[in-house]
Coordinates of C-alpha atoms in Angstrom, one line a residue:
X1 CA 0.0 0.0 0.0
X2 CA 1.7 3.4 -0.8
X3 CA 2.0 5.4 2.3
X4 CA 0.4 8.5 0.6
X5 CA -3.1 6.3 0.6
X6 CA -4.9 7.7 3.3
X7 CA -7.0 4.4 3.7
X8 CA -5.8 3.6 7.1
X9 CA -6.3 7.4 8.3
X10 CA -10.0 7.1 7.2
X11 CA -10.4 4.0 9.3
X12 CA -9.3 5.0 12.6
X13 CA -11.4 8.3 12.4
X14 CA -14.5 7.0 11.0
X15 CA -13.8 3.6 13.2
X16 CA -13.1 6.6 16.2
X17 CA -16.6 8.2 15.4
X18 CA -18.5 4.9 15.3
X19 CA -17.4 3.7 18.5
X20 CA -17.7 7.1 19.9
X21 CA -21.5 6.7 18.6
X22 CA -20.9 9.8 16.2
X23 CA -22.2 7.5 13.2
X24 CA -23.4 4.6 12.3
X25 CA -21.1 1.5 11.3
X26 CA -22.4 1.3 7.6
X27 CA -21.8 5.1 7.4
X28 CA -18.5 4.5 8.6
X29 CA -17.8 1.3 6.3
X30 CA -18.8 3.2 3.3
X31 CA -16.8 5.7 3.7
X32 CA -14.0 3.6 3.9
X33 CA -15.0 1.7 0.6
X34 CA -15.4 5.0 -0.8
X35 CA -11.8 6.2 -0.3
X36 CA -10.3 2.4 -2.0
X37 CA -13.4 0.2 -2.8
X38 CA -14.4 -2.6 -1.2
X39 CA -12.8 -3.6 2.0
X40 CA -11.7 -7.3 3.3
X41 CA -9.9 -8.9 6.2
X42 CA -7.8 -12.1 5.9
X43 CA -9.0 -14.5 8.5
X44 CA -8.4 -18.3 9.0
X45 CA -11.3 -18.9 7.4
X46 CA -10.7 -16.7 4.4
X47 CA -11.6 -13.4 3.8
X48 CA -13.9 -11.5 5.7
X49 CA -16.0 -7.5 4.8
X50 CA -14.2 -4.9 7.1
X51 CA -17.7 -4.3 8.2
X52 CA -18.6 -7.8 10.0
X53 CA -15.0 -7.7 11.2
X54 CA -15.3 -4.4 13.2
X55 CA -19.1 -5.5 13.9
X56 CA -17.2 -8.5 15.9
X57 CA -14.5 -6.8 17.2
X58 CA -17.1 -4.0 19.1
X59 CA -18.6 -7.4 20.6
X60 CA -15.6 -8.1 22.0
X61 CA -15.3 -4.8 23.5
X62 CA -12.8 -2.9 21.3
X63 CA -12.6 0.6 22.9
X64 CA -10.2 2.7 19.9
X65 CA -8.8 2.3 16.6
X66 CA -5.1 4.4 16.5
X67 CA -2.9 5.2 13.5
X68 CA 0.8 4.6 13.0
X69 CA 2.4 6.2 10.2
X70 CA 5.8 4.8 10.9
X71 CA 8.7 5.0 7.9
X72 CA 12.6 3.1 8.8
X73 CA 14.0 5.1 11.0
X74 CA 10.6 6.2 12.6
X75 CA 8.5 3.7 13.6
X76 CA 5.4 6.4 14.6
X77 CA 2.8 5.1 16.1
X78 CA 4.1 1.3 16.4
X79 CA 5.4 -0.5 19.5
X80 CA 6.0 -4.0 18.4
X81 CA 6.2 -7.0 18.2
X82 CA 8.7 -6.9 15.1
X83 CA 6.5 -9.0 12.6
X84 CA 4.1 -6.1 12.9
X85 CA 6.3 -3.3 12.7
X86 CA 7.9 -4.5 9.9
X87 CA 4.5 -5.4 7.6
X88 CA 3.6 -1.9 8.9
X89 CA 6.6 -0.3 8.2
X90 CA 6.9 -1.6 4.4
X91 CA 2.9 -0.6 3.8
X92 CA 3.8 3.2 5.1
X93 CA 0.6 2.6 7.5
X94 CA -1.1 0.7 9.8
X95 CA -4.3 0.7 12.1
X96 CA -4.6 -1.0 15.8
X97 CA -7.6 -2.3 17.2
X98 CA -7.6 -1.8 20.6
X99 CA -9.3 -4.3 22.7
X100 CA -9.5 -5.2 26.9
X101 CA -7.0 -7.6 26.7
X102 CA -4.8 -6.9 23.7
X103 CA -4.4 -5.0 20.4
X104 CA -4.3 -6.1 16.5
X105 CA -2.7 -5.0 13.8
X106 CA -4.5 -4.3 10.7
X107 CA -2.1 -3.9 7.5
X108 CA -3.5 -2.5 4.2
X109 CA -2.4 -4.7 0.9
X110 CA -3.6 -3.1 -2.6
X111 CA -6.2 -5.7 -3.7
X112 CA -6.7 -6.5 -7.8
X113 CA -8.7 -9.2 -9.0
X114 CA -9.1 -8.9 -12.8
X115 CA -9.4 -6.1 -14.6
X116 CA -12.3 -4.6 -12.9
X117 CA -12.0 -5.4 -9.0
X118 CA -9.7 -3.1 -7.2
X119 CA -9.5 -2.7 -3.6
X120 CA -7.8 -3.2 -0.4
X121 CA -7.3 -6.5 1.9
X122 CA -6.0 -6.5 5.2
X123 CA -3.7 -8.2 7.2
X124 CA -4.7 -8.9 10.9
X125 CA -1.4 -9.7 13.0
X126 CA -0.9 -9.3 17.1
X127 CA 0.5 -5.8 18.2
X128 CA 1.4 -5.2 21.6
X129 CA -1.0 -3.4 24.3
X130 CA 1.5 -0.4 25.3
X131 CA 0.9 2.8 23.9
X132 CA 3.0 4.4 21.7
X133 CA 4.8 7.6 22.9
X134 CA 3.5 10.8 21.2
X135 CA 2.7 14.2 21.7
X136 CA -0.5 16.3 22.6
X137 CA -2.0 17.5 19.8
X138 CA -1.0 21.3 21.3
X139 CA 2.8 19.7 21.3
X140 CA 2.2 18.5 17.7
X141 CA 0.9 21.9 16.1
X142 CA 3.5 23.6 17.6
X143 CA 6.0 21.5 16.3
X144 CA 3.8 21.4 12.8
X145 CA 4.2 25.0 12.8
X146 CA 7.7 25.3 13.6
X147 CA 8.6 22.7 11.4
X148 CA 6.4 24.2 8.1
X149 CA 8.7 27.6 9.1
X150 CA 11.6 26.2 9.0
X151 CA 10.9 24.2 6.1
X152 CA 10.2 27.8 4.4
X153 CA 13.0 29.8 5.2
X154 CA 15.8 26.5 3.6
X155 CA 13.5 26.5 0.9
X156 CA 13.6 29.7 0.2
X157 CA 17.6 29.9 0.3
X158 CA 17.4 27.4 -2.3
X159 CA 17.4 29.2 -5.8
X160 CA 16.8 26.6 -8.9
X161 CA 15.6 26.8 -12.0
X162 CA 11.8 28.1 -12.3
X163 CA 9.7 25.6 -12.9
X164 CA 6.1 25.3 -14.2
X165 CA 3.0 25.5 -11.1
X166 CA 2.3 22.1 -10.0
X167 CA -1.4 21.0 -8.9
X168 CA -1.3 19.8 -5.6
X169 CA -4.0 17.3 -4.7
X170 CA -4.9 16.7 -1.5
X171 CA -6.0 12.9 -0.7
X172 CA -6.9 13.0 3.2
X173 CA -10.8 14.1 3.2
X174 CA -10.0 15.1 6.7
X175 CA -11.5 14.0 10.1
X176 CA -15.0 12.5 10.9
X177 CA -17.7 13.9 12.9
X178 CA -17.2 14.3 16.8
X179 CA -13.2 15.1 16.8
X180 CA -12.4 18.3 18.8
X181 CA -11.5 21.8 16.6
X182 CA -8.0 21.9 17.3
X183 CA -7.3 18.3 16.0
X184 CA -9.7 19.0 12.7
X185 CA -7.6 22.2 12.2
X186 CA -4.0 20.3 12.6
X187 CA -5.1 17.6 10.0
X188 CA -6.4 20.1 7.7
X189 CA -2.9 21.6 7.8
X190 CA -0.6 18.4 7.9
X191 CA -2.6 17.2 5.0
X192 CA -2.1 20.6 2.8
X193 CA 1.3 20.0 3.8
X194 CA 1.4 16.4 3.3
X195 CA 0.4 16.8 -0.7
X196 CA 3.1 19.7 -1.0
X197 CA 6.0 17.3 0.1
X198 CA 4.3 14.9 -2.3
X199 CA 5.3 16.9 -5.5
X200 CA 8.5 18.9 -3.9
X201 CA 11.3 18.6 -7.0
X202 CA 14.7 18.3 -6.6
X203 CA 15.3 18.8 -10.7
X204 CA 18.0 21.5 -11.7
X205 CA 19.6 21.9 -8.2
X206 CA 22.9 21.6 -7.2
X207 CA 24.0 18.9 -4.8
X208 CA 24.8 20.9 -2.0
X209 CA 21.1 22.6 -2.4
X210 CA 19.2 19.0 -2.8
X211 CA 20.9 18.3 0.5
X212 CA 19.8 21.5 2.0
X213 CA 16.2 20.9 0.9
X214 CA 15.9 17.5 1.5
X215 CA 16.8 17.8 5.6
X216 CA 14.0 20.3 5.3
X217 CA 11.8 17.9 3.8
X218 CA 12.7 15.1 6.3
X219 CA 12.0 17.0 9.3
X220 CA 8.4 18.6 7.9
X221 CA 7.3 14.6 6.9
X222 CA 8.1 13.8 10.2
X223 CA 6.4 16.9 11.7
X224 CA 3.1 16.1 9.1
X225 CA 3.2 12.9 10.1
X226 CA 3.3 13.3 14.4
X227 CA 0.5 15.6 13.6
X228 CA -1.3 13.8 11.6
X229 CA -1.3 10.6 14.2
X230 CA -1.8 12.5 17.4
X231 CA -5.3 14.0 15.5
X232 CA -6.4 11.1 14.4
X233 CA -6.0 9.6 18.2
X234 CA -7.7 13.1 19.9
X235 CA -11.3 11.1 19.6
X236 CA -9.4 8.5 22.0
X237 CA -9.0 11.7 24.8
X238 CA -12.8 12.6 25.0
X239 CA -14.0 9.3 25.5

């Protein structure tokens, strides 16, 4: 799954919202299948809809769905065991269920049958119960902020060749009903930010400038990133 998909993002806030009783599950489900198509989970019995899988899991008392965005290096969001962290790791993304007793994983895969059916399967493995270490959101828009000013003032200092305006699309639909202001107006800005570091260009730069730009780069990702997470967990804090 590329890690610019914001499939797993739309789970845990929508998921967030259900169990939160902002919405309904099929409200929830569909806009999940809206954002990839239609939505399965491997099981031992084959694969299962996302929908009767989260049905089951709510019977079983899951309380919160939270969001890792982890990359090598960064592993946001994840605290083991290694089998997950690394399926979540090479996916970009990753969701955990968490339950009374213990947490699961769920990994998105691209899923193509044919030449008609596209959507997305996931993978269920065991993740551990801690939580992972992170910010308050206030901690993660201030460091958004400082980040996106920093960011500006390398870039800036960085004179290339001028280059043609470049539509920036942004993926992430934002948050689902019930999340506090503050975190809808931090994923509104790491996701603005988030499709701008998707079509940054390193063409007609010198070497010492691409290596200017790109530790600029690196520490606004990790900045969207933090922000984007600790949003998508603030539904977690009122409940």
């Amino acid at each position: 799954m590329h890690p610019d998909s914001p499939i797993s993002a739309t789970l845990v806030c929508w998921g967030n919202a259900w169990l939160a009783g902002q919405v309904g599950l099929d409200e929830a489900a569909d806009r999940v299948e809206r954002q990839a198509g239609p939505q399965l989970v491997a099981g031992d019995a084959g694969d299962v809809p996302l929908r009767g899988f989260l049905a089951d899991l709510r019977i079983e008392g899951m309380k919160s769905l939270r969001l890792a965005l982890p990359v090598a290096g960064d592993p946001l969001g994840l605290t083991g065991p290694p089998p997950f962290n690394s399926a979540a790791i090479e996916a970009g993304q990753a969701a955990i269920a968490v339950l009374p007793d213990r947490c699961l994983g769920l990994v998105p895969v691209k899923d193509r049958r044919g030449s008609s059916y596209a959507g997305v399967r996931w993978s269920v493995l065991q993740a551990r119960t801690a939580a992972p270490d992170l910010p308050s959101l206030a901690e993660a828009e201030h460091e958004l902020t400082r980040a996106m000013r920093t960011a500006t003032d390398a870039l800036l200092g960085v004179e290339g060749p001028a280059q043609g305006r470049r539509r920036v699309e942004i993926m992430d639909e934002g948050l689902a009903p019930g999340y506090p202001a503050r975190a809808h107006r931090v994923a509104a800005l790491a996701a603005r930010l988030a499709a701008v570091l998707r079509v940054a260009d390193d063409r007609g730069l010198t070497s010492g400038q691409v290596a200017v730009r790109g530790q600029a780069l690196r520490e606004l990702d990790r900045a969207v990133r933090r922000a984007r997470v600790v949003a998508h967990h603030a539904m977690t804090e009122l409940v």
